[in-house]
mmCIF file of C-alpha atoms in Angstrom:
data_model
loop_
_atom_site.group_PDB
_atom_site.id
_atom_site.type_symbol
_atom_site.label_atom_id
_atom_site.label_comp_id
_atom_site.label_asym_id
_atom_site.label_seq_id
_atom_site.Cartn_x
_atom_site.Cartn_y
_atom_site.Cartn_z
ATOM 1 C CA MET A 1 30.236 -7.513 15.448
ATOM 2 C CA SER A 2 31.183 -10.854 13.952
ATOM 3 C CA ALA A 3 31.671 -11.370 10.233
ATOM 4 C CA ASN A 4 28.414 -13.369 10.074
ATOM 5 C CA SER A 5 26.378 -10.630 11.749
ATOM 6 C CA ASP A 6 27.937 -8.036 9.370
ATOM 7 C CA ILE A 7 26.843 -10.124 6.379
ATOM 8 C CA GLU A 8 23.364 -10.661 7.861
ATOM 9 C CA PHE A 9 23.006 -6.917 8.499
ATOM 10 C CA GLU A 10 24.084 -6.106 4.943
ATOM 11 C CA LEU A 11 21.654 -8.640 3.451
ATOM 12 C CA ARG A 12 18.792 -7.282 5.573
ATOM 13 C CA GLN A 13 19.644 -3.733 4.520
ATOM 14 C CA LEU A 14 19.763 -4.622 0.822
ATOM 15 C CA THR A 15 16.491 -6.559 0.775
ATOM 16 C CA PRO A 16 13.845 -4.448 -0.996
ATOM 17 C CA SER A 17 11.136 -2.851 1.172
ATOM 18 C CA VAL A 18 7.509 -2.975 0.047
ATOM 19 C CA ARG A 19 4.504 -1.072 1.384
ATOM 20 C CA ALA A 20 1.048 -2.253 0.349
ATOM 21 C CA ALA A 21 -1.904 0.143 0.455
ATOM 22 C CA PHE A 22 -5.564 0.259 -0.515
ATOM 23 C CA ARG A 23 -7.204 3.594 -1.312
ATOM 24 C CA LEU A 24 -10.649 4.857 -2.152
ATOM 25 C CA THR A 25 -10.749 8.248 -3.855
ATOM 26 C CA SER A 26 -13.287 10.798 -5.038
ATOM 27 C CA GLU A 27 -12.985 14.194 -6.677
ATOM 28 C CA ARG A 28 -16.531 15.185 -5.689
ATOM 29 C CA GLN A 29 -17.011 14.277 -2.016
ATOM 30 C CA THR A 30 -15.082 13.966 1.221
ATOM 31 C CA LEU A 31 -14.630 10.465 2.610
ATOM 32 C CA ASP A 32 -14.269 11.072 6.366
ATOM 33 C CA HIS A 33 -17.553 9.219 6.988
ATOM 34 C CA LEU A 34 -15.948 6.006 5.692
ATOM 35 C CA LEU A 35 -13.832 5.766 8.828
ATOM 36 C CA GLY A 36 -17.013 4.893 10.735
ATOM 37 C CA ASP A 37 -18.892 3.198 7.886
ATOM 38 C CA ILE A 38 -16.111 0.699 7.174
ATOM 39 C CA GLY A 39 -14.633 0.590 10.682
ATOM 40 C CA LEU A 40 -11.146 -0.557 9.693
ATOM 41 C CA GLU A 41 -8.747 0.408 12.496
ATOM 42 C CA GLY A 42 -5.733 2.335 11.181
ATOM 43 C CA ALA A 43 -7.460 3.752 8.094
ATOM 44 C CA THR A 44 -6.945 7.451 7.392
ATOM 45 C CA THR A 45 -8.523 10.099 5.196
ATOM 46 C CA TRP A 46 -7.364 13.237 3.432
ATOM 47 C CA GLN A 47 -8.955 16.161 1.625
ATOM 48 C CA LYS A 48 -8.307 17.488 -1.847
ATOM 49 C CA GLY A 49 -5.679 20.243 -1.733
ATOM 50 C CA GLU A 50 -3.905 19.004 1.420
ATOM 51 C CA SER A 51 -0.126 18.708 1.269
ATOM 52 C CA ILE A 52 1.284 15.236 0.690
ATOM 53 C CA ALA A 53 3.584 14.423 3.634
ATOM 54 C CA ALA A 54 6.324 17.034 3.950
ATOM 55 C CA SER A 55 6.334 18.021 0.289
ATOM 56 C CA ASP A 56 4.990 20.889 -1.803
ATOM 57 C CA LEU A 57 2.719 18.445 -3.647
ATOM 58 C CA GLN A 58 -1.011 18.681 -3.039
ATOM 59 C CA ARG A 59 -3.654 15.954 -3.060
ATOM 60 C CA ARG A 60 -5.705 15.928 -6.267
ATOM 61 C CA THR A 61 -8.625 13.999 -4.757
ATOM 62 C CA ASN A 62 -10.338 13.288 -1.453
ATOM 63 C CA GLY A 63 -9.360 9.905 -0.106
ATOM 64 C CA TRP A 64 -9.604 7.056 2.375
ATOM 65 C CA CYS A 65 -6.574 4.799 2.845
ATOM 66 C CA PHE A 66 -5.467 1.699 4.672
ATOM 67 C CA GLU A 67 -1.800 0.774 4.372
ATOM 68 C CA LEU A 68 0.559 -1.678 5.968
ATOM 69 C CA PRO A 69 4.002 -0.737 7.294
ATOM 70 C CA TRP A 70 7.053 -1.197 5.102
ATOM 71 C CA GLN A 71 8.241 -4.809 5.022
ATOM 72 C CA ARG A 72 11.425 -6.298 3.620
ATOM 73 C CA THR A 73 10.617 -8.892 0.967
ATOM 74 C CA TYR A 74 11.620 -10.112 -2.465
ATOM 75 C CA MET A 75 7.990 -10.893 -3.413
ATOM 76 C CA LEU A 76 5.400 -8.204 -4.140
ATOM 77 C CA ASP A 77 2.752 -10.910 -3.813
ATOM 78 C CA ASP A 78 3.649 -11.440 -0.132
ATOM 79 C CA ALA A 79 2.883 -7.806 0.734
ATOM 80 C CA LEU A 80 -0.294 -7.876 -1.367
ATOM 81 C CA SER A 81 -1.464 -11.107 0.305
ATOM 82 C CA GLU A 82 -0.995 -9.562 3.749
ATOM 83 C CA LEU A 83 -2.995 -6.484 2.749
ATOM 84 C CA LEU A 84 -5.799 -8.569 1.260
ATOM 85 C CA ARG A 85 -5.989 -10.653 4.467
ATOM 86 C CA ALA A 86 -6.338 -7.463 6.529
ATOM 87 C CA LEU A 87 -9.090 -6.128 4.227
ATOM 88 C CA THR A 88 -11.091 -9.373 3.921
ATOM 89 C CA PRO A 89 -13.287 -8.894 7.033
ATOM 90 C CA TYR A 90 -14.289 -5.445 5.672
ATOM 91 C CA ARG A 91 -14.677 -6.405 2.010
ATOM 92 C CA ASP A 92 -18.481 -6.133 1.898
ATOM 93 C CA GLU A 93 -18.456 -2.690 3.542
ATOM 94 C CA ILE A 94 -15.695 -1.486 1.212
ATOM 95 C CA VAL A 95 -17.417 -2.724 -1.952
ATOM 96 C CA ALA A 96 -20.776 -1.301 -0.796
ATOM 97 C CA ALA A 97 -19.228 2.112 -0.075
ATOM 98 C CA THR A 98 -17.399 2.082 -3.411
ATOM 99 C CA ARG A 99 -20.623 1.420 -5.307
ATOM 100 C CA ALA A 100 -22.881 3.681 -3.226
ATOM 101 C CA HIS A 101 -20.581 6.711 -3.514
ATOM 102 C CA ASP A 102 -19.146 5.968 -6.992
ATOM 103 C CA LEU A 103 -15.578 5.843 -5.639
ATOM 104 C CA ASP A 104 -12.380 4.798 -7.369
ATOM 105 C CA ALA A 105 -10.563 1.879 -5.708
ATOM 106 C CA HIS A 106 -6.809 1.415 -5.968
ATOM 107 C CA PHE A 107 -4.285 -1.078 -4.651
ATOM 108 C CA ALA A 108 -0.701 0.219 -4.516
ATOM 109 C CA LEU A 109 2.605 -1.571 -4.029
ATOM 110 C CA GLU A 110 5.448 0.863 -3.389
ATOM 111 C CA THR A 111 8.972 -0.549 -3.437
ATOM 112 C CA ARG A 112 12.205 0.862 -2.074
ATOM 113 C CA MET A 113 14.937 -0.760 -4.107
ATOM 114 C CA TYR A 114 18.490 -0.973 -2.736
ATOM 115 C CA ALA A 115 21.353 -1.369 -5.204
ATOM 116 C CA ASP A 116 20.027 -3.615 -7.974
ATOM 117 C CA ARG A 117 17.797 -5.790 -5.776
ATOM 118 C CA VAL A 118 14.246 -5.632 -7.100
ATOM 119 C CA PRO A 119 11.455 -7.865 -5.753
ATOM 120 C CA ALA A 120 9.708 -10.302 -8.077
ATOM 121 C CA ALA A 121 6.658 -8.697 -9.656
ATOM 122 C CA TYR A 122 4.767 -11.990 -9.584
ATOM 123 C CA LEU A 123 1.120 -11.764 -8.481
ATOM 124 C CA SER A 124 -0.787 -14.949 -7.771
ATOM 125 C CA PRO A 125 -3.987 -15.637 -9.727
ATOM 126 C CA ALA A 126 -5.935 -15.614 -6.434
ATOM 127 C CA ASN A 127 -4.670 -12.118 -5.595
ATOM 128 C CA VAL A 128 -5.406 -10.799 -9.091
ATOM 129 C CA LYS A 129 -8.943 -12.196 -8.744
ATOM 130 C CA ALA A 130 -9.293 -10.578 -5.301
ATOM 131 C CA ILE A 131 -8.220 -7.183 -6.694
ATOM 132 C CA ALA A 132 -10.836 -7.548 -9.434
ATOM 133 C CA GLY A 133 -13.439 -8.368 -6.770
ATOM 134 C CA TYR A 134 -12.924 -4.901 -5.313
ATOM 135 C CA GLY A 135 -13.246 -3.366 -8.787
ATOM 136 C CA ALA A 136 -9.831 -1.855 -8.164
ATOM 137 C CA SER A 137 -6.786 -0.845 -10.138
ATOM 138 C CA LEU A 138 -3.246 -1.848 -9.186
ATOM 139 C CA ASP A 139 -0.338 0.559 -9.168
ATOM 140 C CA THR A 140 3.297 -0.292 -8.569
ATOM 141 C CA ALA A 141 6.145 2.121 -8.006
ATOM 142 C CA VAL A 142 9.861 1.455 -7.610
ATOM 143 C CA MET A 143 12.052 4.034 -5.877
ATOM 144 C CA PRO A 144 15.848 3.547 -5.885
ATOM 145 C CA THR A 145 17.047 4.155 -2.320
ATOM 146 C CA ALA A 146 20.379 4.167 -0.516
ATOM 147 C CA PRO A 147 20.687 1.452 2.143
ATOM 148 C CA GLU A 148 20.851 2.475 5.806
ATOM 149 C CA SER A 149 24.293 2.571 7.395
ATOM 150 C CA ALA A 150 25.346 0.170 10.132
#
């Protein structure tokens, strides 16, 4: 590998990773029917009490979720914009389901931080307005992570 490609690899590895997700949750009812009602390809559901990934933690609510893959970026707003674009064609169905079933709506931005490189927490006014249009909360989490090796 050349010196330039080593530097490029290191910069890519140290760029923070962000995953944007949108979730609907309920403590009272299952949400499996939303897969068909909303029709958003790639959405998933879970049931209260299920294990979270490969951990001993259990889900505290029933849920429906659509999330984007991890992306390397220094701007949280970029990941949020991409998620909002993916949700836009389904906005009316999502808002109707949220109101009809009295669901809680949440946007989440999870960040893997490498070394001291944290993405900018700037959110554009348009994206803040869009979040409000869903009647949703916004959660951010930052997880310090070791970079991958070459």
